[in-house]
Amino acid sequence: MVIYAAALDIPRHVVEYLSRLLAAYRRRIGTPRGSRALGPFRQAVLVLRWFRERGCVHCLARDAGVSRATGYRYLHEGIDVLADQAADLHQVLDRCQREGMIHVILDGTLIESDRVAGVRDNGDDLWFSQKHKAFGGNVQFLSAPDDTPLWVSDVEPGSTPVRR
Protein backbone atom coordinates (compact mmCIF):
# COMPACT_ATOMS: atom_id res chain seq x y z
CA MET A 1 0.00 0.00 0.00
CA VAL A 2 1.22 3.50 -0.81
CA ILE A 3 0.43 6.37 1.56
CA TYR A 4 0.24 9.89 0.14
CA ALA A 5 -0.88 13.35 1.20
CA ALA A 6 -3.20 15.50 -0.85
CA ALA A 7 -4.48 19.07 -0.77
CA LEU A 8 -8.18 19.89 -0.66
CA ASP A 9 -8.91 22.95 -2.79
CA ILE A 10 -11.36 24.47 -0.33
CA PRO A 11 -10.48 27.57 1.71
CA ARG A 12 -9.44 26.71 5.25
CA HIS A 13 -12.05 29.06 6.73
CA VAL A 14 -14.80 26.92 5.13
CA VAL A 15 -13.42 23.78 6.80
CA GLU A 16 -13.12 25.65 10.10
CA TYR A 17 -16.71 26.95 9.79
CA LEU A 18 -18.11 23.44 9.30
CA SER A 19 -15.82 22.18 12.07
CA ARG A 20 -17.29 24.75 14.50
CA LEU A 21 -20.83 23.75 13.47
CA LEU A 22 -20.01 20.07 14.06
CA ALA A 23 -18.41 20.82 17.45
CA ALA A 24 -21.50 22.81 18.50
CA TYR A 25 -23.75 19.97 17.33
CA ARG A 26 -21.73 17.45 19.34
CA ARG A 27 -21.99 19.62 22.46
CA ARG A 28 -25.75 20.03 21.90
CA ILE A 29 -26.34 16.26 21.73
CA GLY A 30 -24.01 15.59 24.65
CA THR A 31 -21.22 13.73 22.88
CA PRO A 32 -18.36 13.21 25.38
CA ARG A 33 -15.16 14.97 24.32
CA GLY A 34 -12.69 12.60 22.65
CA SER A 35 -15.25 9.80 22.21
CA ARG A 36 -15.42 10.02 18.41
CA ALA A 37 -13.03 8.38 15.95
CA LEU A 38 -12.58 11.74 14.19
CA GLY A 39 -12.54 15.21 15.66
CA PRO A 40 -14.78 17.90 14.16
CA PHE A 41 -12.04 19.22 11.84
CA ARG A 42 -11.27 15.83 10.29
CA GLN A 43 -15.00 15.09 10.01
CA ALA A 44 -15.44 18.43 8.21
CA VAL A 45 -12.66 17.47 5.79
CA LEU A 46 -14.39 14.13 5.09
CA VAL A 47 -17.72 15.89 4.39
CA LEU A 48 -16.22 18.61 2.22
CA ARG A 49 -14.14 16.08 0.27
CA TRP A 50 -17.35 14.21 -0.51
CA PHE A 51 -18.98 17.40 -1.81
CA ARG A 52 -15.89 18.49 -3.75
CA GLU A 53 -14.63 15.20 -5.16
CA ARG A 54 -17.88 13.22 -5.36
CA GLY A 55 -15.80 10.40 -3.95
CA CYS A 56 -17.03 7.04 -2.80
CA VAL A 57 -17.77 7.12 0.90
CA HIS A 58 -15.89 3.93 1.68
CA CYS A 59 -12.74 5.47 0.09
CA LEU A 60 -13.16 8.66 2.12
CA ALA A 61 -13.73 6.61 5.26
CA ARG A 62 -10.65 4.50 4.55
CA ASP A 63 -8.56 7.65 4.03
CA ALA A 64 -9.85 9.03 7.34
CA GLY A 65 -9.14 5.75 9.16
CA VAL A 66 -12.77 4.94 10.02
CA SER A 67 -15.15 2.16 9.02
CA ARG A 68 -17.53 2.50 6.09
CA ALA A 69 -20.51 2.71 8.48
CA THR A 70 -18.82 5.46 10.51
CA GLY A 71 -17.93 7.27 7.28
CA TYR A 72 -21.57 7.26 6.20
CA ARG A 73 -22.74 8.34 9.66
CA TYR A 74 -20.23 11.21 9.77
CA LEU A 75 -21.11 12.27 6.21
CA HIS A 76 -24.84 12.39 6.86
CA GLU A 77 -24.34 14.14 10.19
CA GLY A 78 -22.25 16.80 8.43
CA ILE A 79 -24.82 17.25 5.67
CA ASP A 80 -27.60 17.62 8.26
CA VAL A 81 -25.58 20.19 10.23
CA LEU A 82 -25.03 22.21 7.04
CA ALA A 83 -28.66 21.90 5.97
CA ASP A 84 -29.78 23.30 9.34
CA GLN A 85 -28.03 26.55 8.39
CA ALA A 86 -30.15 27.10 5.28
CA ALA A 87 -32.87 29.73 5.29
CA ASP A 88 -36.42 28.65 4.51
CA LEU A 89 -38.23 29.85 1.38
CA HIS A 90 -40.10 32.67 3.15
CA GLN A 91 -36.87 34.06 4.63
CA VAL A 92 -35.20 33.93 1.21
CA LEU A 93 -38.09 35.71 -0.51
CA ASP A 94 -38.20 38.40 2.22
CA ARG A 95 -34.46 38.98 1.75
CA CYS A 96 -34.89 39.21 -2.04
CA GLN A 97 -37.61 41.81 -1.58
CA ARG A 98 -35.47 43.84 0.86
CA GLU A 99 -32.58 43.73 -1.61
CA GLY A 100 -34.84 45.04 -4.38
CA MET A 101 -34.79 42.02 -6.66
CA ILE A 102 -37.54 42.48 -9.22
CA HIS A 103 -37.70 38.77 -10.02
CA VAL A 104 -36.25 35.38 -9.11
CA ILE A 105 -35.95 32.21 -11.18
CA LEU A 106 -37.75 29.02 -10.13
CA ASP A 107 -36.81 25.79 -11.83
CA GLY A 108 -36.89 22.14 -10.95
CA THR A 109 -35.56 18.82 -12.01
CA LEU A 110 -35.88 15.13 -11.37
CA ILE A 111 -32.79 13.64 -9.75
CA GLU A 112 -32.82 10.08 -11.04
CA SER A 113 -32.25 7.25 -8.61
CA ASP A 114 -32.88 3.53 -8.48
CA ARG A 115 -32.65 3.37 -4.67
CA VAL A 116 -36.11 4.61 -3.75
CA ALA A 117 -39.38 2.78 -3.22
CA GLY A 118 -42.92 3.50 -2.18
CA VAL A 119 -46.49 3.04 -3.37
CA ARG A 120 -49.24 5.65 -3.78
CA ASP A 121 -52.83 5.01 -2.72
CA ASN A 122 -53.76 4.04 -6.30
CA GLY A 123 -50.94 1.44 -6.46
CA ASP A 124 -48.59 3.48 -8.67
CA ASP A 125 -44.97 3.80 -7.62
CA LEU A 126 -44.52 6.97 -5.57
CA TRP A 127 -41.03 7.72 -6.92
CA PHE A 128 -41.78 7.14 -10.63
CA SER A 129 -42.16 10.27 -12.76
CA GLN A 130 -44.51 9.71 -15.71
CA LYS A 131 -43.19 12.91 -17.30
CA HIS A 132 -39.56 11.71 -17.28
CA LYS A 133 -40.32 7.96 -17.44
CA ALA A 134 -37.78 7.47 -14.66
CA PHE A 135 -37.51 6.91 -10.92
CA GLY A 136 -36.21 9.73 -8.77
CA GLY A 137 -36.85 12.74 -6.60
CA ASN A 138 -38.32 16.08 -7.64
CA VAL A 139 -36.24 19.07 -6.49
CA GLN A 140 -37.15 22.75 -6.95
CA PHE A 141 -34.50 25.46 -7.17
CA LEU A 142 -34.71 29.23 -6.69
CA SER A 143 -32.00 31.55 -7.98
CA ALA A 144 -31.34 35.27 -8.28
CA PRO A 145 -31.41 36.94 -11.71
CA ASP A 146 -27.60 36.55 -11.89
CA ASP A 147 -27.99 32.76 -11.31
CA THR A 148 -26.80 32.90 -7.69
CA PRO A 149 -28.44 29.96 -5.88
CA LEU A 150 -30.85 31.12 -3.17
CA TRP A 151 -32.86 28.10 -2.07
CA VAL A 152 -33.37 24.39 -2.80
CA SER A 153 -36.48 22.49 -1.79
CA ASP A 154 -36.64 19.24 0.08
CA VAL A 155 -36.82 16.22 -2.21
CA GLU A 156 -40.35 15.19 -3.16
CA PRO A 157 -41.24 11.84 -4.75
CA GLY A 158 -40.91 11.87 -8.54
CA SER A 159 -44.65 11.46 -8.97
CA THR A 160 -45.33 14.73 -7.10
CA PRO A 161 -46.80 17.30 -9.51
CA VAL A 162 -44.93 20.60 -9.73
CA ARG A 163 -46.95 23.47 -8.26
CA ARG A 164 -46.01 26.88 -9.65
Rosetta silent file (secondary structure, phi, psi, omega in degrees, C-alpha in Angstrom):
SEQUENCE: MVIYAAALDIPRHVVEYLSRLLAAYRRRIGTPRGSRALGPFRQAVLVLRWFRERGCVHCLARDAGVSRATGYRYLHEGIDVLADQAADLHQVLDRCQREGMIHVILDGTLIESDRVAGVRDNGDDLWFSQKHKAFGGNVQFLSAPDDTPLWVSDVEPGSTPVRR
SCORE:     score description
SCORE:     0.000 S_00000001
   1 L     0.000  141.917  178.735    0.000    0.000    0.000 S_00000001
   2 L  -109.497  128.751  177.389    1.220    3.505   -0.808 S_00000001
   3 L  -100.003  135.805  177.842    0.429    6.369    1.561 S_00000001
   4 L  -144.093  158.520  176.707    0.236    9.895    0.144 S_00000001
   5 L  -104.668  151.104  179.422   -0.881   13.347    1.205 S_00000001
   6 L  -139.700  158.847  177.754   -3.203   15.498   -0.852 S_00000001
   7 L  -103.871  140.240  176.812   -4.477   19.069   -0.770 S_00000001
   8 L  -101.043  120.402 -174.625   -8.176   19.890   -0.657 S_00000001
   9 L   -82.992   57.684  175.438   -8.910   22.947   -2.788 S_00000001
  10 L  -127.948  135.279 -179.978  -11.360   24.474   -0.332 S_00000001
  11 L   -57.038  140.740 -177.842  -10.480   27.574    1.708 S_00000001
  12 H   -56.705  -36.555 -178.093   -9.438   26.709    5.254 S_00000001
  13 H   -63.750  -26.307  177.095  -12.051   29.062    6.727 S_00000001
  14 H   -70.368  -43.613  178.168  -14.796   26.919    5.134 S_00000001
  15 H   -63.594  -42.427  179.760  -13.421   23.775    6.801 S_00000001
  16 H   -65.521  -37.237  177.606  -13.119   25.649   10.103 S_00000001
  17 H   -61.387  -50.910  179.137  -16.710   26.947    9.794 S_00000001
  18 H   -63.660  -37.063  178.039  -18.108   23.441    9.304 S_00000001
  19 H   -60.119  -43.834  177.650  -15.818   22.184   12.071 S_00000001
  20 H   -64.080  -40.619  177.562  -17.289   24.748   14.497 S_00000001
  21 H   -62.214  -42.912  179.428  -20.829   23.748   13.474 S_00000001
  22 H   -66.029  -40.665  178.565  -20.013   20.070   14.063 S_00000001
  23 H   -63.421  -42.266  178.279  -18.413   20.816   17.448 S_00000001
  24 H   -64.247  -40.410  178.212  -21.496   22.810   18.503 S_00000001
  25 H   -62.147  -44.853  179.709  -23.749   19.973   17.334 S_00000001
  26 H   -61.615  -41.160  176.715  -21.733   17.448   19.344 S_00000001
  27 H   -63.362  -41.960 -178.209  -21.995   19.622   22.457 S_00000001
  28 H   -62.260  -37.342 -179.080  -25.749   20.031   21.899 S_00000001
  29 H   -91.291   -0.060  174.691  -26.340   16.260   21.726 S_00000001
  30 L    81.019   28.069  178.049  -24.009   15.591   24.652 S_00000001
  31 L   -69.742  123.311  178.175  -21.218   13.727   22.877 S_00000001
  32 L   -62.093  138.444  179.876  -18.362   13.210   25.385 S_00000001
  33 L   -59.038  133.222  177.995  -15.157   14.970   24.318 S_00000001
  34 L    79.370    6.610 -176.887  -12.693   12.598   22.648 S_00000001
  35 L   -90.342   -7.146 -178.678  -15.251    9.805   22.211 S_00000001
  36 L   -97.737  152.584  178.636  -15.418   10.016   18.413 S_00000001
  37 L   -66.111  -32.800  177.498  -13.026    8.383   15.951 S_00000001
  38 L  -121.886  143.220  171.904  -12.581   11.741   14.193 S_00000001
  39 L   -75.889  171.313 -178.728  -12.535   15.211   15.664 S_00000001
  40 H   -57.853  -38.047 -178.686  -14.779   17.898   14.161 S_00000001
  41 H   -65.105  -47.303 -179.882  -12.041   19.224   11.841 S_00000001
  42 H   -68.282  -32.044  174.501  -11.269   15.832   10.289 S_00000001
  43 H   -66.023  -41.783  178.012  -14.998   15.089   10.005 S_00000001
  44 H   -60.413  -40.998  177.921  -15.442   18.428    8.212 S_00000001
  45 H   -62.267  -43.898  178.221  -12.659   17.466    5.793 S_00000001
  46 H   -57.924  -47.673 -177.806  -14.394   14.125    5.087 S_00000001
  47 H   -63.893  -47.307 -176.998  -17.724   15.889    4.391 S_00000001
  48 H   -69.891  -31.852  173.256  -16.215   18.606    2.216 S_00000001
  49 H   -62.815  -39.898 -179.907  -14.137   16.077    0.273 S_00000001
  50 H   -62.937  -44.640  178.204  -17.345   14.210   -0.508 S_00000001
  51 H   -64.185  -44.321 -173.467  -18.976   17.400   -1.815 S_00000001
  52 H   -75.104  -44.800 -172.262  -15.893   18.494   -3.753 S_00000001
  53 H   -98.467  -12.375 -175.043  -14.634   15.204   -5.164 S_00000001
  54 L    53.802   37.984 -176.635  -17.877   13.217   -5.357 S_00000001
  55 L   -76.630  161.859  176.127  -15.796   10.396   -3.948 S_00000001
  56 L   -73.738  138.393 -173.995  -17.029    7.044   -2.800 S_00000001
  57 H   -63.772  -37.900 -179.203  -17.771    7.122    0.900 S_00000001
  58 H   -66.392  -29.414  175.430  -15.890    3.932    1.676 S_00000001
  59 H   -70.832  -42.442  177.661  -12.743    5.470    0.090 S_00000001
  60 H   -63.208  -41.668  179.196  -13.161    8.663    2.119 S_00000001
  61 H   -63.861  -44.444  178.255  -13.733    6.610    5.264 S_00000001
  62 H   -58.756  -45.439  179.783  -10.651    4.496    4.549 S_00000001
  63 H   -62.210  -32.686 -179.304   -8.559    7.646    4.033 S_00000001
  64 H   -85.393   -8.720  179.114   -9.846    9.030    7.343 S_00000001
  65 L    79.554   29.197  177.707   -9.144    5.746    9.155 S_00000001
  66 L  -124.871  165.567  179.278  -12.767    4.942   10.024 S_00000001
  67 L   -70.754  164.431  177.248  -15.152    2.156    9.024 S_00000001
  68 H   -59.614  -44.379 -179.456  -17.528    2.501    6.094 S_00000001
  69 H   -61.765  -42.637  178.512  -20.512    2.710    8.484 S_00000001
  70 H   -66.021  -39.277  176.977  -18.822    5.459   10.507 S_00000001
  71 H   -58.469  -46.465  178.227  -17.934    7.275    7.284 S_00000001
  72 H   -63.760  -43.165 -179.530  -21.571    7.264    6.197 S_00000001
  73 H   -62.181  -45.216  178.899  -22.737    8.339    9.657 S_00000001
  74 H   -64.970  -39.576  178.996  -20.226   11.212    9.766 S_00000001
  75 H   -61.636  -51.334 -177.052  -21.105   12.270    6.211 S_00000001
  76 H   -67.009  -34.323  175.578  -24.840   12.394    6.864 S_00000001
  77 H   -63.133  -43.929  178.633  -24.336   14.143   10.188 S_00000001
  78 H   -64.118  -41.801  177.487  -22.248   16.804    8.425 S_00000001
  79 H   -62.261  -44.191  179.419  -24.822   17.252    5.665 S_00000001
  80 H   -62.230  -41.214  179.430  -27.596   17.615    8.257 S_00000001
  81 H   -63.248  -41.617  177.340  -25.578   20.188   10.227 S_00000001
  82 H   -66.716  -43.218 -178.731  -25.032   22.213    7.044 S_00000001
  83 H   -61.895  -31.858  178.364  -28.661   21.901    5.972 S_00000001
  84 L   -64.301  -17.710 -179.551  -29.785   23.299    9.339 S_00000001
  85 L   -83.526  -14.980 -174.676  -28.032   26.551    8.389 S_00000001
  86 L   -73.321  141.240  176.358  -30.151   27.099    5.282 S_00000001
  87 L   -75.010  152.348  175.738  -32.874   29.734    5.290 S_00000001
  88 L   -83.111  170.902 -173.928  -36.421   28.650    4.509 S_00000001
  89 H   -57.681  -42.481 -178.889  -38.226   29.853    1.384 S_00000001
  90 H   -63.839  -40.482  177.513  -40.101   32.672    3.149 S_00000001
  91 H   -63.560  -41.469  179.877  -36.868   34.065    4.625 S_00000001
  92 H   -64.126  -45.433 -179.369  -35.198   33.928    1.205 S_00000001
  93 H   -66.213  -38.541  175.666  -38.087   35.712   -0.507 S_00000001
  94 H   -60.884  -43.726  179.203  -38.197   38.396    2.219 S_00000001
  95 H   -63.360  -40.849  178.679  -34.456   38.981    1.749 S_00000001
  96 H   -61.283  -41.591  179.234  -34.893   39.207   -2.037 S_00000001
  97 H   -65.617  -44.000  178.110  -37.606   41.809   -1.584 S_00000001
  98 H   -60.897  -35.754 -178.967  -35.468   43.837    0.863 S_00000001
  99 L   -82.625   -0.484  174.820  -32.578   43.731   -1.610 S_00000001
 100 L    79.174   21.129  176.930  -34.837   45.039   -4.379 S_00000001
 101 L   -68.980  130.861 -178.716  -34.795   42.024   -6.665 S_00000001
 102 L   -87.154  -16.733  174.387  -37.539   42.477   -9.220 S_00000001
 103 L  -158.879  161.894  172.306  -37.697   38.767  -10.025 S_00000001
 104 L  -130.630  165.049 -177.472  -36.252   35.378   -9.110 S_00000001
 105 E  -112.017  124.978  176.626  -35.952   32.213  -11.176 S_00000001
 106 E  -110.520  127.646  177.381  -37.747   29.025  -10.131 S_00000001
 107 E  -143.527  168.042  179.545  -36.814   25.785  -11.826 S_00000001
 108 E  -150.890  166.493  178.642  -36.893   22.137  -10.947 S_00000001
 109 E  -154.900  162.586  173.170  -35.556   18.816  -12.012 S_00000001
 110 E   -99.126  121.605  175.129  -35.880   15.129  -11.374 S_00000001
 111 E   -91.208  108.393 -175.579  -32.790   13.638   -9.745 S_00000001
 112 E   -68.477  143.021  178.303  -32.825   10.082  -11.043 S_00000001
 113 L  -157.416  147.418  175.185  -32.250    7.246   -8.607 S_00000001
 114 L  -110.463   14.333 -175.846  -32.876    3.528   -8.481 S_00000001
 115 L  -112.435   30.113  179.444  -32.649    3.367   -4.672 S_00000001
 116 L  -126.631  152.275 -179.756  -36.111    4.608   -3.748 S_00000001
 117 L  -152.257  153.050  177.571  -39.377    2.778   -3.221 S_00000001
 118 L   163.499  155.309 -177.414  -42.916    3.497   -2.184 S_00000001
 119 E  -126.051  135.474  175.882  -46.489    3.037   -3.367 S_00000001
 120 L   -78.519  170.482  179.597  -49.235    5.648   -3.784 S_00000001
 121 L   -57.760  -33.750 -177.898  -52.827    5.013   -2.717 S_00000001
 122 L   -84.884    2.863  178.378  -53.758    4.036   -6.296 S_00000001
 123 L    94.805  -11.426  177.856  -50.938    1.443   -6.462 S_00000001
 124 L   -71.307  153.777  178.445  -48.595    3.482   -8.674 S_00000001
 125 E   -70.665  127.893 -176.902  -44.968    3.800   -7.621 S_00000001
 126 L   -61.910  -34.897 -173.029  -44.520    6.966   -5.572 S_00000001
 127 L   -97.880    9.151  178.970  -41.028    7.717   -6.922 S_00000001
 128 E   -96.686  125.121  177.754  -41.779    7.137  -10.631 S_00000001
 129 E   -94.488  115.823  176.971  -42.160   10.267  -12.765 S_00000001
 130 L   -64.072  -36.915 -178.969  -44.507    9.709  -15.706 S_00000001
 131 L   -60.932  -44.384 -176.690  -43.185   12.909  -17.300 S_00000001
 132 L   -95.323  -10.372 -176.434  -39.563   11.706  -17.280 S_00000001
 133 L    54.536   45.980 -177.548  -40.316    7.961  -17.442 S_00000001
 134 E  -154.164  158.248  174.803  -37.776    7.468  -14.658 S_00000001
 135 E   -87.807  143.556  176.084  -37.508    6.911  -10.916 S_00000001
 136 E   164.427 -170.857 -178.659  -36.207    9.732   -8.773 S_00000001
 137 E  -113.962  140.880  179.533  -36.846   12.743   -6.603 S_00000001
 138 E   -89.988  123.538 -179.572  -38.317   16.084   -7.640 S_00000001
 139 E  -124.901  132.317  176.905  -36.238   19.069   -6.487 S_00000001
 140 E  -102.579  149.680 -172.473  -37.153   22.746   -6.946 S_00000001
 141 E  -137.455  132.605  178.020  -34.500   25.455   -7.171 S_00000001
 142 E  -117.168  131.118  178.568  -34.714   29.228   -6.687 S_00000001
 143 E  -134.515  160.603  176.469  -32.001   31.551   -7.978 S_00000001
 144 L   -75.320  166.537  178.501  -31.344   35.270   -8.285 S_00000001
 145 L   -56.982  -26.196  178.401  -31.414   36.945  -11.713 S_00000001
 146 L   -90.519   14.654  178.478  -27.605   36.553  -11.891 S_00000001
 147 L    74.649   11.875  175.242  -27.992   32.758  -11.309 S_00000001
 148 L   -69.146  125.538  179.218  -26.800   32.900   -7.693 S_00000001
 149 E   -65.944  136.341 -178.634  -28.444   29.960   -5.881 S_00000001
 150 E  -115.837  -36.727 -172.748  -30.847   31.116   -3.168 S_00000001
 151 E  -161.917  145.334  173.783  -32.864   28.097   -2.071 S_00000001
 152 E  -131.015  135.133 -178.645  -33.365   24.393   -2.804 S_00000001
 153 L   -73.843  166.940  167.134  -36.484   22.490   -1.793 S_00000001
 154 L   -68.266  159.096  179.190  -36.637   19.241    0.079 S_00000001
 155 L   -76.215  130.933  174.266  -36.823   16.219   -2.209 S_00000001
 156 E  -108.922  153.678  175.897  -40.353   15.187   -3.156 S_00000001
 157 E   -56.627  147.829 -177.717  -41.237   11.845   -4.748 S_00000001
 158 L   -57.011  -24.303 -179.863  -40.906   11.867   -8.544 S_00000001
 159 L   -82.106   -5.466 -178.740  -44.651   11.455   -8.965 S_00000001
 160 L   -69.774  125.058  178.494  -45.328   14.730   -7.102 S_00000001
 161 L   -70.041  145.028  178.201  -46.796   17.299   -9.505 S_00000001
 162 L   -77.281  128.109  179.175  -44.927   20.600   -9.729 S_00000001
 163 L  -108.209  115.848  179.489  -46.953   23.473   -8.260 S_00000001
 164 L  -121.531    0.000    0.000  -46.011   26.877   -9.650 S_00000001
